[in-house]
């Protein structure tokens, strides 16, 4: 690992399925940049994945290395970024227990991200405590690495806010041990689903995966939601709220061309089929090299596992160091002499 004295970056993903274009726009793109400037840790958050998949441990297990493959395929470079598995750092669980004293039940129930996930999953009246407290565990993820920056999608902002509240309480009570973190939000705040809903999500079935095969990509793009009132080619169409244009904004380098297409679409005279075929070409050019790289890495899963194992060892050493300070600040430094 290269020595970088710069600020620390930490972020992560739940291994519940392969990563998709929403993950790319939301956070992967920023990570690819930040690994060149900062000391970066990327966590495969299997413990957090279990908070709403505790009945499917095999699914979580199977997706850990799939997520690692996605990282490698998009250009997260294990020479620059430490990739590790959350459950292999038991110090995070320990720190979570200490943090639980600093958070009220009412505060957790007000967390907007948890609230909307609970609604989406229909969990409002029988919410597992593990799920309710995952923001506390996420605060431990972030602070145990003393992260300054956390590249995430905007839906994660309440998590960072809650993390910093915990940091301030901890430092006030036990002394100045922890540091506050800052979310790094992407330029394009979020990518809509292919069905036009606000967010791309596996549960909603409106995703395009980073490893998507060409024929599936074609089917998904050609069946995308557009402007429902744009029926004839000559009809004026809506650009605003049209996911096809949101994807072009995110992935087409040719800004002048996108501007022309928007103009033509709003004026009337550009059909959905032609527009979608254009988007397909743009996404195909973006995804082809990623898919190829993914397949190349997948040929040697042992090597992928080895990379993650090494990363996990490095991450654990950093976490253990923070925990020594935490325990000592909390008068839990027994048997040290
Ligand atoms: N909650 C994040 C998500 O659902 C994943 C995550 C777990 C995370 N731990 C983290 C993100 C720490 C940033 C920092 O995408």
mmCIF file of C-alpha atoms and ligand atoms in Angstrom:
data_model
loop_
_atom_site.group_PDB
_atom_site.id
_atom_site.type_symbol
_atom_site.label_atom_id
_atom_site.label_comp_id
_atom_site.label_asym_id
_atom_site.label_seq_id
_atom_site.Cartn_x
_atom_site.Cartn_y
_atom_site.Cartn_z
ATOM 1 C CA UNK A 1 0.000 0.000 0.000
ATOM 2 C CA UNK A 2 1.318 3.411 -0.959
ATOM 3 C CA UNK A 3 1.819 5.726 2.000
ATOM 4 C CA UNK A 4 -0.416 8.759 1.735
ATOM 5 C CA UNK A 5 -0.583 11.262 4.542
ATOM 6 C CA UNK A 6 -3.652 12.917 3.072
ATOM 7 C CA UNK A 7 -7.153 12.690 4.516
ATOM 8 C CA UNK A 8 -8.918 9.400 4.951
ATOM 9 C CA UNK A 9 -11.901 8.366 2.839
ATOM 10 C CA UNK A 10 -14.267 5.595 3.840
ATOM 11 C CA UNK A 11 -17.341 4.288 2.134
ATOM 12 C CA UNK A 12 -19.097 1.013 1.497
ATOM 13 C CA UNK A 13 -21.869 -1.011 -0.061
ATOM 14 C CA UNK A 14 -24.228 -3.682 1.154
ATOM 15 C CA UNK A 15 -23.505 -6.936 -0.671
ATOM 16 C CA UNK A 16 -27.082 -7.820 -1.565
ATOM 17 C CA UNK A 17 -26.599 -7.987 -5.321
ATOM 18 C CA UNK A 18 -24.271 -6.823 -8.059
ATOM 19 C CA UNK A 19 -23.766 -3.063 -8.308
ATOM 20 C CA UNK A 20 -25.579 -0.969 -10.907
ATOM 21 C CA UNK A 21 -25.379 2.361 -12.724
ATOM 22 C CA UNK A 22 -26.983 4.108 -9.741
ATOM 23 C CA UNK A 23 -24.058 3.010 -7.571
ATOM 24 C CA UNK A 24 -21.664 4.262 -10.221
ATOM 25 C CA UNK A 25 -23.161 7.739 -10.376
ATOM 26 C CA UNK A 26 -23.870 7.831 -6.642
ATOM 27 C CA UNK A 27 -20.444 6.939 -5.328
ATOM 28 C CA UNK A 28 -18.145 4.722 -7.423
ATOM 29 C CA UNK A 29 -17.197 7.571 -9.780
ATOM 30 C CA UNK A 30 -16.107 9.723 -6.831
ATOM 31 C CA UNK A 31 -14.113 6.871 -5.331
ATOM 32 C CA UNK A 32 -12.159 6.376 -8.544
ATOM 33 C CA UNK A 33 -11.097 10.023 -8.304
ATOM 34 C CA UNK A 34 -10.481 10.117 -4.577
ATOM 35 C CA UNK A 35 -8.201 7.083 -4.431
ATOM 36 C CA UNK A 36 -5.570 9.128 -6.267
ATOM 37 C CA UNK A 37 -5.504 11.837 -3.637
ATOM 38 C CA UNK A 38 -6.492 10.246 -0.350
ATOM 39 C CA UNK A 39 -6.039 7.150 1.745
ATOM 40 C CA UNK A 40 -9.207 5.280 0.844
ATOM 41 C CA UNK A 41 -11.017 2.383 2.521
ATOM 42 C CA UNK A 42 -13.953 0.666 0.837
ATOM 43 C CA UNK A 43 -16.071 -1.644 2.949
ATOM 44 C CA UNK A 44 -18.171 -4.544 1.803
ATOM 45 C CA UNK A 45 -20.840 -4.098 4.457
ATOM 46 C CA UNK A 46 -22.001 -7.661 5.039
ATOM 47 C CA UNK A 47 -23.089 -7.001 8.629
ATOM 48 C CA UNK A 48 -25.275 -4.123 7.480
ATOM 49 C CA UNK A 49 -26.611 -6.277 4.621
ATOM 50 C CA UNK A 50 -27.743 -8.817 7.204
ATOM 51 C CA UNK A 51 -29.839 -6.213 9.041
ATOM 52 C CA UNK A 52 -32.501 -6.654 6.386
ATOM 53 C CA UNK A 53 -31.347 -10.013 4.992
ATOM 54 C CA UNK A 54 -30.752 -11.978 8.187
ATOM 55 C CA UNK A 55 -32.835 -14.805 6.787
ATOM 56 C CA UNK A 56 -30.653 -15.042 3.677
ATOM 57 C CA UNK A 57 -27.057 -15.315 4.856
ATOM 58 C CA UNK A 58 -26.014 -17.292 1.777
ATOM 59 C CA UNK A 59 -27.225 -14.495 -0.493
ATOM 60 C CA UNK A 60 -25.079 -11.984 1.383
ATOM 61 C CA UNK A 61 -22.108 -14.329 1.336
ATOM 62 C CA UNK A 62 -22.434 -14.953 -2.406
ATOM 63 C CA UNK A 63 -22.510 -11.255 -3.172
ATOM 64 C CA UNK A 64 -19.416 -10.235 -1.208
ATOM 65 C CA UNK A 65 -16.997 -11.180 -3.967
ATOM 66 C CA UNK A 66 -19.453 -10.045 -6.654
ATOM 67 C CA UNK A 67 -19.250 -6.554 -5.206
ATOM 68 C CA UNK A 68 -15.462 -6.831 -5.050
ATOM 69 C CA UNK A 69 -15.508 -7.749 -8.764
ATOM 70 C CA UNK A 70 -17.603 -4.666 -9.517
ATOM 71 C CA UNK A 71 -15.081 -2.498 -7.666
ATOM 72 C CA UNK A 72 -12.180 -3.892 -9.653
ATOM 73 C CA UNK A 73 -14.093 -3.687 -12.933
ATOM 74 C CA UNK A 74 -14.840 0.037 -12.612
ATOM 75 C CA UNK A 75 -11.257 0.853 -11.691
ATOM 76 C CA UNK A 76 -11.071 0.862 -7.924
ATOM 77 C CA UNK A 77 -7.427 -0.074 -7.684
ATOM 78 C CA UNK A 78 -6.408 -2.317 -4.786
ATOM 79 C CA UNK A 79 -2.967 -0.703 -4.853
ATOM 80 C CA UNK A 80 -4.597 2.602 -3.963
ATOM 81 C CA UNK A 81 -7.722 1.526 -2.095
ATOM 82 C CA UNK A 82 -8.097 -0.882 0.810
ATOM 83 C CA UNK A 83 -11.061 -3.158 0.098
ATOM 84 C CA UNK A 84 -12.275 -5.097 3.147
ATOM 85 C CA UNK A 85 -15.115 -7.094 4.694
ATOM 86 C CA UNK A 86 -17.018 -5.483 7.563
ATOM 87 C CA UNK A 87 -17.712 -8.616 9.622
ATOM 88 C CA UNK A 88 -13.999 -9.428 9.729
ATOM 89 C CA UNK A 89 -13.415 -6.271 11.798
ATOM 90 C CA UNK A 90 -15.109 -7.200 15.099
ATOM 91 C CA UNK A 91 -13.902 -3.901 16.589
ATOM 92 C CA UNK A 92 -16.679 -2.200 14.590
ATOM 93 C CA UNK A 93 -19.267 -4.241 16.480
ATOM 94 C CA UNK A 94 -17.578 -3.352 19.762
ATOM 95 C CA UNK A 95 -17.606 0.349 18.953
ATOM 96 C CA UNK A 96 -21.262 0.120 17.937
ATOM 97 C CA UNK A 97 -22.140 -1.157 21.413
ATOM 98 C CA UNK A 98 -20.404 1.837 23.018
ATOM 99 C CA UNK A 99 -22.175 4.250 20.668
ATOM 100 C CA UNK A 100 -25.608 2.817 21.463
ATOM 101 C CA UNK A 101 -25.443 4.600 24.823
ATOM 102 C CA UNK A 102 -25.163 7.930 23.048
ATOM 103 C CA UNK A 103 -28.286 7.661 20.880
ATOM 104 C CA UNK A 104 -31.945 7.805 21.844
ATOM 105 C CA UNK A 105 -34.639 5.587 20.411
ATOM 106 C CA UNK A 106 -36.585 8.653 19.309
ATOM 107 C CA UNK A 107 -33.585 9.948 17.360
ATOM 108 C CA UNK A 108 -33.241 6.657 15.494
ATOM 109 C CA UNK A 109 -36.930 6.572 14.677
ATOM 110 C CA UNK A 110 -36.610 10.054 13.162
ATOM 111 C CA UNK A 111 -33.749 9.108 10.788
ATOM 112 C CA UNK A 112 -35.302 9.813 7.351
ATOM 113 C CA UNK A 113 -33.338 7.089 5.538
ATOM 114 C CA UNK A 114 -34.365 4.428 8.038
ATOM 115 C CA UNK A 115 -37.950 5.711 7.943
ATOM 116 C CA UNK A 116 -38.256 5.431 4.185
ATOM 117 C CA UNK A 117 -36.559 2.031 4.077
ATOM 118 C CA UNK A 118 -38.977 0.801 6.755
ATOM 119 C CA UNK A 119 -41.925 2.013 4.715
ATOM 120 C CA UNK A 120 -40.564 0.480 1.528
ATOM 121 C CA UNK A 121 -40.144 -2.879 3.252
ATOM 122 C CA UNK A 122 -43.459 -2.668 5.121
ATOM 123 C CA UNK A 123 -41.629 -3.006 8.437
ATOM 124 C CA UNK A 124 -43.192 -0.133 10.322
ATOM 125 C CA UNK A 125 -44.775 -2.167 13.099
ATOM 126 C CA UNK A 126 -42.260 -4.974 13.491
ATOM 127 C CA UNK A 127 -38.916 -3.429 12.871
ATOM 128 C CA UNK A 128 -35.948 -5.553 13.956
ATOM 129 C CA UNK A 129 -33.765 -3.636 16.410
ATOM 130 C CA UNK A 130 -30.687 -4.506 14.353
ATOM 131 C CA UNK A 131 -32.161 -2.662 11.396
ATOM 132 C CA UNK A 132 -33.218 0.328 13.465
ATOM 133 C CA UNK A 133 -29.719 0.792 14.857
ATOM 134 C CA UNK A 134 -27.790 0.316 11.629
ATOM 135 C CA UNK A 135 -27.055 4.069 11.475
ATOM 136 C CA UNK A 136 -25.148 3.630 14.752
ATOM 137 C CA UNK A 137 -23.162 0.782 13.284
ATOM 138 C CA UNK A 138 -22.513 2.915 10.204
ATOM 139 C CA UNK A 139 -21.189 5.655 12.492
ATOM 140 C CA UNK A 140 -18.760 3.069 13.864
ATOM 141 C CA UNK A 141 -17.757 2.073 10.294
ATOM 142 C CA UNK A 142 -16.869 5.651 9.498
ATOM 143 C CA UNK A 143 -15.248 6.794 12.715
ATOM 144 C CA UNK A 144 -13.150 3.733 13.457
ATOM 145 C CA UNK A 145 -11.130 4.677 10.354
ATOM 146 C CA UNK A 146 -11.115 8.370 11.349
ATOM 147 C CA UNK A 147 -12.597 9.133 7.945
ATOM 148 C CA UNK A 148 -12.785 12.745 6.903
ATOM 149 C CA UNK A 149 -14.698 12.145 3.648
ATOM 150 C CA UNK A 150 -17.507 9.729 2.866
ATOM 151 C CA UNK A 151 -18.482 9.547 -0.829
ATOM 152 C CA UNK A 152 -22.147 8.471 -0.871
ATOM 153 C CA UNK A 153 -25.428 9.103 -2.637
ATOM 154 C CA UNK A 154 -27.592 11.862 -1.201
ATOM 155 C CA UNK A 155 -29.910 9.332 0.476
ATOM 156 C CA UNK A 156 -27.050 8.705 2.921
ATOM 157 C CA UNK A 157 -26.814 12.314 4.190
ATOM 158 C CA UNK A 158 -28.861 11.595 7.341
ATOM 159 C CA UNK A 159 -26.361 8.845 8.201
ATOM 160 C CA UNK A 160 -23.456 11.263 8.177
ATOM 161 C CA UNK A 161 -25.435 13.751 10.220
ATOM 162 C CA UNK A 162 -26.183 11.096 12.817
ATOM 163 C CA UNK A 163 -22.527 9.988 12.796
ATOM 164 C CA UNK A 164 -21.387 13.507 13.608
ATOM 165 C CA UNK A 165 -23.872 13.820 16.466
ATOM 166 C CA UNK A 166 -22.391 10.666 17.965
ATOM 167 C CA UNK A 167 -18.850 12.008 17.473
ATOM 168 C CA UNK A 168 -19.724 15.233 19.290
ATOM 169 C CA UNK A 169 -21.342 13.376 22.209
ATOM 170 C CA UNK A 170 -18.449 10.959 22.479
ATOM 171 C CA UNK A 171 -15.806 13.672 22.425
ATOM 172 C CA UNK A 172 -17.717 15.781 24.963
ATOM 173 C CA UNK A 173 -18.067 12.907 27.412
ATOM 174 C CA UNK A 174 -14.863 10.899 26.954
ATOM 175 C CA UNK A 175 -12.400 13.389 25.470
ATOM 176 C CA UNK A 176 -11.324 14.370 22.019
ATOM 177 C CA UNK A 177 -10.756 11.020 20.295
ATOM 178 C CA UNK A 178 -13.019 10.985 17.229
ATOM 179 C CA UNK A 179 -13.334 13.210 14.195
ATOM 180 C CA UNK A 180 -16.365 14.409 12.301
ATOM 181 C CA UNK A 181 -16.916 13.320 8.706
ATOM 182 C CA UNK A 182 -18.228 15.024 5.617
ATOM 183 C CA UNK A 183 -20.380 13.451 2.893
ATOM 184 C CA UNK A 184 -19.111 13.828 -0.660
ATOM 185 C CA UNK A 185 -22.203 13.980 -2.842
ATOM 186 C CA UNK A 186 -21.944 13.490 -6.614
ATOM 187 C CA UNK A 187 -22.667 16.188 -9.195
ATOM 188 C CA UNK A 188 -25.715 14.286 -10.390
ATOM 189 C CA UNK A 189 -27.520 13.726 -7.140
ATOM 190 C CA UNK A 190 -29.238 10.484 -8.095
ATOM 191 C CA UNK A 191 -29.973 8.355 -11.105
ATOM 192 C CA UNK A 192 -33.653 7.456 -11.634
ATOM 193 C CA UNK A 193 -34.701 3.862 -12.302
ATOM 194 C CA UNK A 194 -35.457 2.631 -15.833
ATOM 195 C CA UNK A 195 -39.146 2.818 -14.822
ATOM 196 C CA UNK A 196 -38.857 6.526 -14.009
ATOM 197 C CA UNK A 197 -39.014 6.127 -10.223
ATOM 198 C CA UNK A 198 -36.712 8.361 -8.230
ATOM 199 C CA UNK A 199 -34.052 5.782 -7.411
ATOM 200 C CA UNK A 200 -32.438 2.812 -9.129
ATOM 201 C CA UNK A 201 -32.889 -0.110 -6.766
ATOM 202 C CA UNK A 202 -32.716 -3.875 -7.008
ATOM 203 C CA UNK A 203 -35.908 -4.230 -4.960
ATOM 204 C CA UNK A 204 -37.803 -2.125 -7.493
ATOM 205 C CA UNK A 205 -36.400 -4.124 -10.436
ATOM 206 C CA UNK A 206 -35.462 -0.987 -12.367
ATOM 207 C CA UNK A 207 -31.687 -1.353 -12.526
ATOM 208 C CA UNK A 208 -28.985 -1.641 -15.158
ATOM 209 C CA UNK A 209 -26.066 -3.644 -13.749
ATOM 210 C CA UNK A 210 -22.423 -2.803 -14.320
ATOM 211 C CA UNK A 211 -21.930 -6.345 -15.653
ATOM 212 C CA UNK A 212 -25.109 -6.235 -17.767
ATOM 213 C CA UNK A 213 -24.864 -8.271 -21.002
ATOM 214 C CA UNK A 214 -25.474 -6.369 -24.243
ATOM 215 C CA UNK A 215 -28.771 -8.057 -25.122
ATOM 216 C CA UNK A 216 -30.206 -7.357 -21.657
ATOM 217 C CA UNK A 217 -28.958 -3.808 -21.814
ATOM 218 C CA UNK A 218 -30.748 -3.367 -25.130
ATOM 219 C CA UNK A 219 -34.007 -4.774 -23.734
ATOM 220 C CA UNK A 220 -33.816 -2.636 -20.622
ATOM 221 C CA UNK A 221 -33.076 0.573 -22.521
ATOM 222 C CA UNK A 222 -35.733 -0.033 -25.171
ATOM 223 C CA UNK A 223 -38.397 -0.610 -22.499
ATOM 224 C CA UNK A 224 -37.473 2.457 -20.442
ATOM 225 C CA UNK A 225 -40.124 4.814 -19.196
ATOM 226 C CA UNK A 226 -40.187 8.131 -21.058
ATOM 227 C CA UNK A 227 -42.791 10.861 -21.343
ATOM 228 C CA UNK A 228 -46.155 9.015 -21.410
ATOM 229 C CA UNK A 229 -47.716 11.865 -23.431
ATOM 230 C CA UNK A 230 -45.102 11.610 -26.158
ATOM 231 C CA UNK A 231 -47.020 9.278 -28.450
ATOM 232 C CA UNK A 232 -46.327 10.301 -32.048
ATOM 233 C CA UNK A 233 -42.815 11.188 -33.220
ATOM 234 C CA UNK A 234 -44.063 14.667 -34.072
ATOM 235 C CA UNK A 235 -45.455 15.274 -30.553
ATOM 236 C CA UNK A 236 -43.424 17.614 -28.345
ATOM 237 C CA UNK A 237 -41.888 15.560 -25.514
ATOM 238 C CA UNK A 238 -40.838 16.299 -21.938
ATOM 239 C CA UNK A 239 -37.150 16.259 -21.071
ATOM 240 C CA UNK A 240 -37.701 17.029 -17.398
ATOM 241 C CA UNK A 241 -38.339 13.827 -15.419
ATOM 242 C CA UNK A 242 -37.514 11.699 -18.456
ATOM 243 C CA UNK A 243 -35.012 9.044 -17.311
ATOM 244 C CA UNK A 244 -33.549 8.630 -20.821
ATOM 245 C CA UNK A 245 -32.241 12.192 -20.621
ATOM 246 C CA UNK A 246 -31.107 11.723 -17.020
ATOM 247 C CA UNK A 247 -28.936 8.827 -18.198
ATOM 248 C CA UNK A 248 -27.606 10.839 -21.147
ATOM 249 C CA UNK A 249 -26.709 13.661 -18.762
ATOM 250 C CA UNK A 250 -24.830 11.177 -16.600
ATOM 251 C CA UNK A 251 -23.041 9.115 -19.251
ATOM 252 C CA UNK A 252 -22.806 10.941 -22.592
ATOM 253 C CA UNK A 253 -19.571 12.897 -22.928
ATOM 254 C CA UNK A 254 -20.933 14.709 -25.999
ATOM 255 C CA UNK A 255 -22.742 17.542 -24.227
ATOM 256 C CA UNK A 256 -23.520 19.452 -27.427
ATOM 257 C CA UNK A 257 -25.240 16.395 -28.863
ATOM 258 C CA UNK A 258 -27.307 15.922 -25.687
ATOM 259 C CA UNK A 259 -28.352 19.582 -25.868
ATOM 260 C CA UNK A 260 -29.429 19.124 -29.506
ATOM 261 C CA UNK A 261 -31.429 15.992 -28.684
ATOM 262 C CA UNK A 262 -33.186 17.758 -25.824
ATOM 263 C CA UNK A 263 -34.130 20.630 -28.095
ATOM 264 C CA UNK A 264 -35.419 18.327 -30.805
ATOM 265 C CA UNK A 265 -37.355 16.195 -28.326
ATOM 266 C CA UNK A 266 -39.073 19.202 -26.726
ATOM 267 C CA UNK A 267 -39.940 20.699 -30.093
ATOM 268 C CA UNK A 268 -41.303 17.422 -31.488
ATOM 269 C CA UNK A 269 -39.808 15.279 -34.212
ATOM 270 C CA UNK A 270 -37.577 12.958 -32.200
ATOM 271 C CA UNK A 271 -39.095 9.546 -31.523
ATOM 272 C CA UNK A 272 -38.544 7.495 -28.376
ATOM 273 C CA UNK A 273 -37.153 4.561 -30.338
ATOM 274 C CA UNK A 274 -34.446 6.646 -32.026
ATOM 275 C CA UNK A 275 -33.617 8.363 -28.747
ATOM 276 C CA UNK A 276 -33.362 5.062 -26.868
ATOM 277 C CA UNK A 277 -31.173 3.558 -29.571
ATOM 278 C CA UNK A 278 -28.828 6.490 -29.123
ATOM 279 C CA UNK A 279 -28.775 5.975 -25.341
ATOM 280 C CA UNK A 280 -28.125 2.280 -25.867
ATOM 281 C CA UNK A 281 -25.003 3.103 -27.886
ATOM 282 C CA UNK A 282 -23.775 5.494 -25.199
ATOM 283 C CA UNK A 283 -24.287 2.957 -22.399
ATOM 284 C CA UNK A 284 -22.844 0.148 -24.474
ATOM 285 C CA UNK A 285 -19.650 2.131 -24.996
ATOM 286 C CA UNK A 286 -19.495 2.856 -21.253
ATOM 287 C CA UNK A 287 -20.303 -0.664 -20.032
ATOM 288 C CA UNK A 288 -18.410 -2.836 -22.532
ATOM 289 C CA UNK A 289 -14.947 -2.281 -21.058
ATOM 290 C CA UNK A 290 -16.335 -2.644 -17.520
ATOM 291 C CA UNK A 291 -17.998 -5.963 -18.378
ATOM 292 C CA UNK A 292 -14.831 -7.215 -20.055
ATOM 293 C CA UNK A 293 -12.689 -6.284 -17.065
ATOM 294 C CA UNK A 294 -15.194 -7.884 -14.740
ATOM 295 C CA UNK A 295 -14.998 -11.146 -16.688
ATOM 296 C CA UNK A 296 -11.242 -11.026 -16.698
ATOM 297 C CA UNK A 297 -11.039 -10.652 -12.908
ATOM 298 C CA UNK A 298 -13.736 -13.314 -12.461
ATOM 299 C CA UNK A 299 -11.463 -15.883 -14.097
ATOM 300 C CA UNK A 300 -9.366 -15.900 -10.943
ATOM 301 C CA UNK A 301 -11.677 -15.597 -7.966
ATOM 302 C CA UNK A 302 -8.948 -16.844 -5.692
ATOM 303 C CA UNK A 303 -6.881 -13.770 -6.539
ATOM 304 C CA UNK A 304 -9.891 -11.526 -5.863
ATOM 305 C CA UNK A 305 -10.396 -13.195 -2.510
ATOM 306 C CA UNK A 306 -6.716 -12.758 -1.726
ATOM 307 C CA UNK A 307 -6.913 -9.005 -2.443
ATOM 308 C CA UNK A 308 -9.861 -8.653 -0.104
ATOM 309 C CA UNK A 309 -8.086 -10.721 2.535
ATOM 310 C CA UNK A 310 -5.046 -8.460 2.435
ATOM 311 C CA UNK A 311 -7.223 -5.349 2.530
ATOM 312 C CA UNK A 312 -9.104 -6.739 5.512
ATOM 313 C CA UNK A 313 -5.845 -7.276 7.386
ATOM 314 C CA UNK A 314 -4.774 -3.688 6.762
ATOM 315 C CA UNK A 315 -8.164 -2.307 7.742
ATOM 316 C CA UNK A 316 -8.221 -4.313 10.944
ATOM 317 C CA UNK A 317 -4.875 -2.906 12.058
ATOM 318 C CA UNK A 318 -6.207 0.640 11.637
ATOM 319 C CA UNK A 319 -9.446 -0.174 13.469
ATOM 320 C CA UNK A 320 -7.584 -1.817 16.341
ATOM 321 C CA UNK A 321 -5.466 1.289 16.791
ATOM 322 C CA UNK A 322 -8.508 3.551 17.099
ATOM 323 C CA UNK A 323 -10.140 1.107 19.517
ATOM 324 C CA UNK A 324 -7.149 1.235 21.857
ATOM 325 C CA UNK A 325 -7.699 4.973 22.162
ATOM 326 C CA UNK A 326 -11.453 4.563 22.513
ATOM 327 C CA UNK A 327 -11.136 1.957 25.287
ATOM 328 C CA UNK A 328 -8.626 4.023 27.132
ATOM 329 C CA UNK A 329 -10.801 7.160 26.880
ATOM 330 C CA UNK A 330 -13.705 5.089 28.247
ATOM 331 C CA UNK A 331 -11.663 3.711 31.173
ATOM 332 C CA UNK A 332 -11.738 0.230 29.659
ATOM 333 C CA UNK A 333 -7.989 -0.186 29.277
ATOM 334 C CA UNK A 334 -7.593 -3.220 31.555
ATOM 335 C CA UNK A 335 -4.500 -5.382 32.061
ATOM 336 C CA UNK A 336 -2.292 -2.999 30.142
ATOM 337 C CA UNK A 337 0.592 -3.150 32.634
HETATM 338 N N1 LIG B 1 -25.549 2.374 4.004
HETATM 339 C C1 LIG B 1 -24.761 2.320 2.817
HETATM 340 C C2 LIG B 1 -25.693 1.968 1.638
HETATM 341 O O1 LIG B 1 -26.757 1.429 1.863
HETATM 342 C C3 LIG B 1 -23.630 1.289 2.864
HETATM 343 C C4 LIG B 1 -22.633 1.576 3.962
HETATM 344 C C5 LIG B 1 -22.360 0.779 5.057
HETATM 345 C C6 LIG B 1 -21.790 2.717 4.074
HETATM 346 N N2 LIG B 1 -21.417 1.341 5.817
HETATM 347 C C7 LIG B 1 -21.032 2.530 5.258
HETATM 348 C C8 LIG B 1 -21.612 3.868 3.290
HETATM 349 C C9 LIG B 1 -20.110 3.490 5.683
HETATM 350 C C10 LIG B 1 -20.691 4.824 3.733
HETATM 351 C C11 LIG B 1 -19.958 4.637 4.913
HETATM 352 O O2 LIG B 1 -25.332 2.216 0.517
#
